[in-house]
């Protein structure tokens, strides 16, 4: 029998900056609220995408002026100043709020919050979404009480001393939001086929210029080779939106039957998951978990600059299980476009292969991950 929260607790989620870090936290928050009275606060960065995601979820948000490690070399004073301000502002907030637990979501914005929680002896949980732990979680690991991983293979290392207390590590899967889990049953009930083949393009919550450019170039070269009408649904990110929108307009002038839906960021992404015949995406762990839940055949373009090459390792995990195929981003853009075009045109002609990929995706999915994490958090609070 699952434990519940018997009286009102304050629970703080630390970190963010991108949807990949925030959305698993929102999924866990939904489950904690369902299990009892609790007051949820997200403490993280002041990035606009984070504020947009938290605002749409309805939770309280405390933005902090923290800086990533990329600032450490190019702007060390700003790095120290912002993170010091974030630490002391968080410390004051935690003293006032008295949370039962702080849940670190990874990313640079989680560091000052978890450090402040550690100094105040507040229990700490870390969520690790990727096959390879991020720098923030590796740094914070010795301070934590519990780490919930999305992959059973995720390695954590710690230097042992006589005073070392090893955190508990639990494989839970990557938490996904209720609306995505519920979308699975909607998809199973949907029997109305579309007259257009739908391709969903995702570059992550911040967009990916290289993915955007490769998709446009691929369409310019391969659109005539794709049989039947096509609907491109493209999440560009804010910076690239105007440029990509204009390029789609030029494509539509030459291909009037091409339908296009292009936005910087989709708040209703689950609806596009349901309609997608094929997805082109970066290989962020949270996006992959959501695609697996709905069962979307996917072509993955791992970000070559990801820490520890974790996106390539995420992609290989799915590709090795027949759930996705990989189109590596080459330094020569023509090679990327050619590989992407050949992969897309082949998959659109192979209905059975896409069906098998869809099935393999759903076999990887762990729809109860958010509830599992919430149960582990409640057990930690009750100790």
Coordinates of C-alpha atoms in Angstrom, one line a residue, residues 44-342:
X44 CA 15.5 27.7 -10.5
X45 CA 16.8 29.9 -13.2
X46 CA 15.3 33.1 -14.6
X47 CA 15.3 31.8 -18.2
X48 CA 12.1 32.7 -20.1
X49 CA 11.5 29.1 -21.1
X50 CA 11.5 28.0 -17.5
X51 CA 9.2 30.7 -16.4
X52 CA 6.8 29.8 -19.2
X53 CA 6.8 26.1 -18.3
X54 CA 6.3 26.7 -14.6
X55 CA 3.6 29.3 -15.2
X56 CA 1.6 27.0 -17.4
X57 CA 1.9 24.2 -14.7
X58 CA 0.4 26.5 -12.0
X59 CA 3.2 26.1 -9.4
X60 CA 5.0 28.8 -7.5
X61 CA 8.3 29.8 -9.0
X62 CA 11.3 31.5 -7.4
X63 CA 13.8 32.5 -10.2
X64 CA 17.4 32.9 -9.2
X65 CA 20.3 34.8 -10.9
X66 CA 22.5 31.7 -11.2
X67 CA 25.2 31.1 -13.9
X68 CA 26.3 27.9 -15.6
X69 CA 29.8 26.6 -15.6
X70 CA 30.3 28.0 -19.1
X71 CA 30.6 31.4 -17.3
X72 CA 33.4 30.1 -15.1
X73 CA 36.1 30.8 -17.7
X74 CA 34.6 33.6 -19.8
X75 CA 33.1 35.6 -16.9
X76 CA 34.3 34.2 -13.6
X77 CA 33.2 37.3 -11.6
X78 CA 29.7 37.0 -12.9
X79 CA 29.7 33.3 -12.1
X80 CA 30.7 33.8 -8.5
X81 CA 28.5 36.8 -8.0
X82 CA 25.3 35.2 -9.4
X83 CA 25.8 31.9 -7.7
X84 CA 26.6 33.6 -4.3
X85 CA 23.5 35.7 -4.6
X86 CA 21.5 32.6 -5.5
X87 CA 22.9 30.6 -2.6
X88 CA 22.1 33.3 0.1
X89 CA 18.7 34.1 -1.4
X90 CA 17.8 30.4 -1.4
X91 CA 19.1 30.0 2.1
X92 CA 16.8 32.7 3.4
X93 CA 13.9 31.2 1.5
X94 CA 14.5 27.7 2.9
X95 CA 14.8 29.0 6.4
X96 CA 11.4 30.7 6.0
X97 CA 9.8 27.8 4.1
X98 CA 11.1 24.9 6.1
X99 CA 10.7 22.3 3.4
X100 CA 10.5 18.6 4.2
X101 CA 12.7 17.8 1.3
X102 CA 14.5 19.5 -1.6
X103 CA 14.4 17.6 -5.0
X104 CA 17.3 18.5 -7.3
X105 CA 16.4 18.3 -11.0
X106 CA 19.9 18.6 -12.4
X107 CA 21.3 21.5 -14.3
X108 CA 23.3 24.5 -13.2
X109 CA 20.4 26.2 -11.4
X110 CA 20.0 23.3 -9.0
X111 CA 23.5 23.7 -7.5
X112 CA 23.1 26.8 -5.2
X113 CA 19.7 25.5 -4.0
X114 CA 20.9 22.0 -3.1
X115 CA 24.1 23.4 -1.4
X116 CA 21.9 25.7 0.7
X117 CA 19.6 22.7 1.6
X118 CA 22.7 20.7 2.6
X119 CA 24.0 23.4 4.9
X120 CA 20.5 23.5 6.6
X121 CA 20.4 19.7 7.0
X122 CA 17.3 19.4 4.7
X123 CA 16.9 15.9 3.1
X124 CA 18.0 15.9 -0.6
X125 CA 16.7 13.9 -3.5
X126 CA 18.3 14.0 -7.0
X127 CA 16.6 13.1 -10.2
X128 CA 19.0 12.0 -13.0
X129 CA 17.4 11.7 -16.4
X130 CA 20.3 10.6 -18.6
X131 CA 22.4 7.5 -19.1
X132 CA 25.4 9.5 -18.0
X133 CA 25.0 11.8 -14.9
X134 CA 25.3 15.5 -15.5
X135 CA 27.9 17.7 -14.0
X136 CA 25.6 19.2 -11.4
X137 CA 24.3 15.8 -10.2
X138 CA 27.8 14.4 -10.0
X139 CA 28.9 17.3 -7.9
X140 CA 25.9 17.2 -5.6
X141 CA 25.7 13.4 -5.3
X142 CA 27.7 13.1 -2.1
X143 CA 25.3 15.6 -0.4
X144 CA 22.2 13.7 -1.3
X145 CA 20.1 11.1 0.6
X146 CA 18.5 9.5 -2.4
X147 CA 19.1 9.5 -6.2
X148 CA 16.4 8.3 -8.6
X149 CA 17.7 7.3 -12.0
X150 CA 16.0 6.9 -15.4
X151 CA 18.3 4.2 -16.6
X152 CA 19.4 1.1 -14.6
X153 CA 22.9 1.5 -16.1
X154 CA 23.5 5.1 -14.9
X155 CA 26.8 5.1 -13.0
X156 CA 27.6 7.3 -10.0
X157 CA 31.0 7.4 -8.4
X158 CA 32.1 8.7 -5.0
X159 CA 35.4 9.0 -3.2
X160 CA 35.2 6.9 -0.1
X161 CA 36.3 8.1 3.3
X162 CA 35.5 6.9 6.8
X163 CA 32.8 9.6 7.0
X164 CA 31.3 8.9 3.6
X165 CA 27.6 8.2 3.6
X166 CA 26.6 6.6 0.3
X167 CA 23.3 7.9 -1.0
X168 CA 20.6 5.4 -1.8
X169 CA 20.3 4.9 -5.6
X170 CA 16.9 3.7 -6.9
X171 CA 16.1 3.0 -10.6
X172 CA 12.6 4.5 -11.2
X173 CA 12.5 5.4 -14.8
X174 CA 12.1 9.0 -16.1
X175 CA 9.0 10.7 -14.6
X176 CA 6.5 11.9 -17.3
X177 CA 3.5 14.1 -16.8
X178 CA 0.0 12.8 -16.3
X179 CA -1.2 14.4 -19.5
X180 CA 1.4 12.4 -21.5
X181 CA 0.5 9.1 -19.8
X182 CA -3.2 9.8 -20.4
X183 CA -2.5 10.5 -24.1
X184 CA -1.6 6.9 -24.6
X185 CA -5.1 5.7 -23.9
X186 CA -6.4 8.5 -26.1
X187 CA -4.2 7.3 -28.9
X188 CA -5.4 3.7 -28.5
X189 CA -9.0 4.9 -28.7
X190 CA -8.4 7.2 -31.8
X191 CA -9.5 5.5 -35.0
X192 CA -9.7 8.5 -37.3
X193 CA -6.7 8.4 -39.7
X194 CA -5.3 11.6 -41.1
X195 CA -5.1 12.1 -44.9
X196 CA -1.6 13.6 -44.4
X197 CA 1.6 12.0 -43.1
X198 CA 2.7 14.0 -40.0
X199 CA 6.3 14.5 -39.1
X200 CA 7.0 16.2 -35.7
X201 CA 10.4 18.0 -35.4
X202 CA 11.8 18.7 -31.9
X203 CA 15.0 20.3 -31.0
X204 CA 14.4 20.4 -27.2
X205 CA 12.7 23.2 -25.3
X206 CA 15.4 25.7 -26.4
X207 CA 15.4 24.6 -30.0
X208 CA 18.4 23.3 -32.0
X209 CA 19.7 25.4 -34.9
X210 CA 21.5 22.5 -36.6
X211 CA 18.4 20.3 -36.5
X212 CA 16.2 23.1 -37.8
X213 CA 18.6 23.8 -40.7
X214 CA 19.0 20.1 -41.5
X215 CA 15.3 19.5 -41.7
X216 CA 14.7 22.4 -44.0
X217 CA 17.6 21.4 -46.3
X218 CA 16.3 17.8 -46.2
X219 CA 12.8 19.0 -47.3
X220 CA 14.2 21.1 -50.1
X221 CA 16.1 18.1 -51.5
X222 CA 13.8 15.2 -50.7
X223 CA 10.2 16.5 -50.6
X224 CA 9.5 15.4 -54.1
X225 CA 10.6 11.9 -53.1
X226 CA 8.0 11.6 -50.3
X227 CA 4.7 10.2 -51.6
X228 CA 1.4 11.7 -50.5
X229 CA 0.6 14.9 -48.7
X230 CA 2.8 15.9 -45.7
X231 CA 2.2 17.8 -42.5
X232 CA 5.4 19.2 -40.9
X233 CA 4.9 20.1 -37.2
X234 CA 8.1 21.9 -36.1
X235 CA 9.2 23.2 -32.7
X236 CA 12.0 25.6 -33.5
X237 CA 13.0 27.3 -30.3
X238 CA 12.6 31.1 -29.9
X239 CA 15.8 32.2 -31.6
X240 CA 15.3 30.4 -34.8
X241 CA 11.5 30.8 -35.2
X242 CA 11.3 33.7 -37.7
X243 CA 14.0 32.3 -39.9
X244 CA 12.5 28.8 -40.1
X245 CA 9.0 30.1 -40.6
X246 CA 10.1 32.1 -43.6
X247 CA 11.8 29.1 -45.1
X248 CA 8.7 27.0 -44.7
X249 CA 6.8 29.8 -46.6
X250 CA 9.2 29.5 -49.5
X251 CA 8.8 25.7 -49.4
X252 CA 5.0 26.0 -49.5
X253 CA 5.2 28.3 -52.6
X254 CA 6.8 25.4 -54.4
X255 CA 4.8 22.6 -52.7
X256 CA 1.2 23.9 -52.1
X257 CA 0.1 20.6 -50.6
X258 CA 2.7 20.9 -47.8
X259 CA 0.9 21.7 -44.5
X260 CA 3.1 23.4 -41.9
X261 CA 2.6 24.1 -38.2
X262 CA 5.6 25.9 -36.8
X263 CA 6.0 27.4 -33.3
X264 CA 8.9 28.4 -31.0
X265 CA 7.5 26.1 -28.3
X266 CA 4.4 23.8 -28.1
X267 CA 2.5 23.9 -24.8
X268 CA 0.2 21.2 -26.2
X269 CA 2.9 18.9 -27.3
X270 CA 0.9 15.8 -26.3
X271 CA -1.6 16.5 -29.1
X272 CA 1.2 16.5 -31.7
X273 CA 2.7 13.3 -30.2
X274 CA -0.7 11.6 -30.8
X275 CA -0.8 12.7 -34.5
X276 CA 2.9 12.0 -35.4
X277 CA 3.7 9.2 -37.8
X278 CA 7.4 10.0 -37.4
X279 CA 9.4 12.2 -35.1
X280 CA 12.8 13.9 -35.7
X281 CA 14.4 14.9 -32.4
X282 CA 17.5 15.5 -30.3
X283 CA 18.1 12.7 -27.8
X284 CA 17.4 14.4 -24.5
X285 CA 16.2 11.8 -22.0
X286 CA 12.9 13.5 -21.1
X287 CA 11.8 13.9 -24.7
X288 CA 12.7 10.3 -25.3
X289 CA 10.7 9.2 -22.2
X290 CA 7.6 11.0 -23.5
X291 CA 8.0 9.7 -27.0
X292 CA 8.4 6.2 -25.6
X293 CA 5.2 6.6 -23.5
X294 CA 3.1 7.5 -26.6
X295 CA 5.0 5.1 -28.9
X296 CA 6.4 7.5 -31.5
X297 CA 8.9 6.0 -34.1
X298 CA 11.8 8.4 -34.0
X299 CA 14.9 9.5 -35.9
X300 CA 17.4 10.8 -33.4
X301 CA 20.0 13.5 -34.1
X302 CA 22.1 13.5 -30.8
X303 CA 23.6 16.8 -29.9
X304 CA 27.4 16.3 -30.4
X305 CA 28.3 18.7 -27.7
X306 CA 26.4 17.1 -24.9
X307 CA 28.3 16.5 -21.6
X308 CA 29.9 13.1 -21.6
X309 CA 28.3 12.5 -25.0
X310 CA 25.1 11.5 -23.0
X311 CA 22.7 12.3 -25.9
X312 CA 24.5 9.8 -28.2
X313 CA 24.4 7.2 -25.4
X314 CA 20.7 7.9 -24.8
X315 CA 20.1 7.5 -28.5
X316 CA 22.0 4.2 -28.7
X317 CA 20.0 2.8 -25.8
X318 CA 16.8 3.3 -27.8
X319 CA 18.3 2.3 -31.2
X320 CA 19.8 -0.9 -29.8
X321 CA 16.3 -1.9 -28.8
X322 CA 14.8 -1.2 -32.2
X323 CA 12.8 1.8 -31.0
X324 CA 14.6 4.5 -32.9
X325 CA 17.2 5.1 -35.6
X326 CA 20.2 7.5 -35.4
X327 CA 21.2 10.2 -37.9
X328 CA 24.5 11.5 -36.6
X329 CA 25.1 15.3 -37.0
X330 CA 28.2 15.6 -39.1
X331 CA 30.6 18.6 -39.3
X332 CA 29.7 18.6 -43.0
X333 CA 26.0 19.6 -43.1
X334 CA 25.5 18.0 -46.5
X335 CA 26.3 14.6 -45.0
X336 CA 23.7 15.1 -42.2
X337 CA 21.1 16.2 -44.7
X338 CA 21.7 13.3 -47.0
X339 CA 21.6 10.8 -44.1
X340 CA 18.5 12.3 -42.7
X341 CA 16.7 12.4 -46.1
X342 CA 17.5 8.8 -46.9

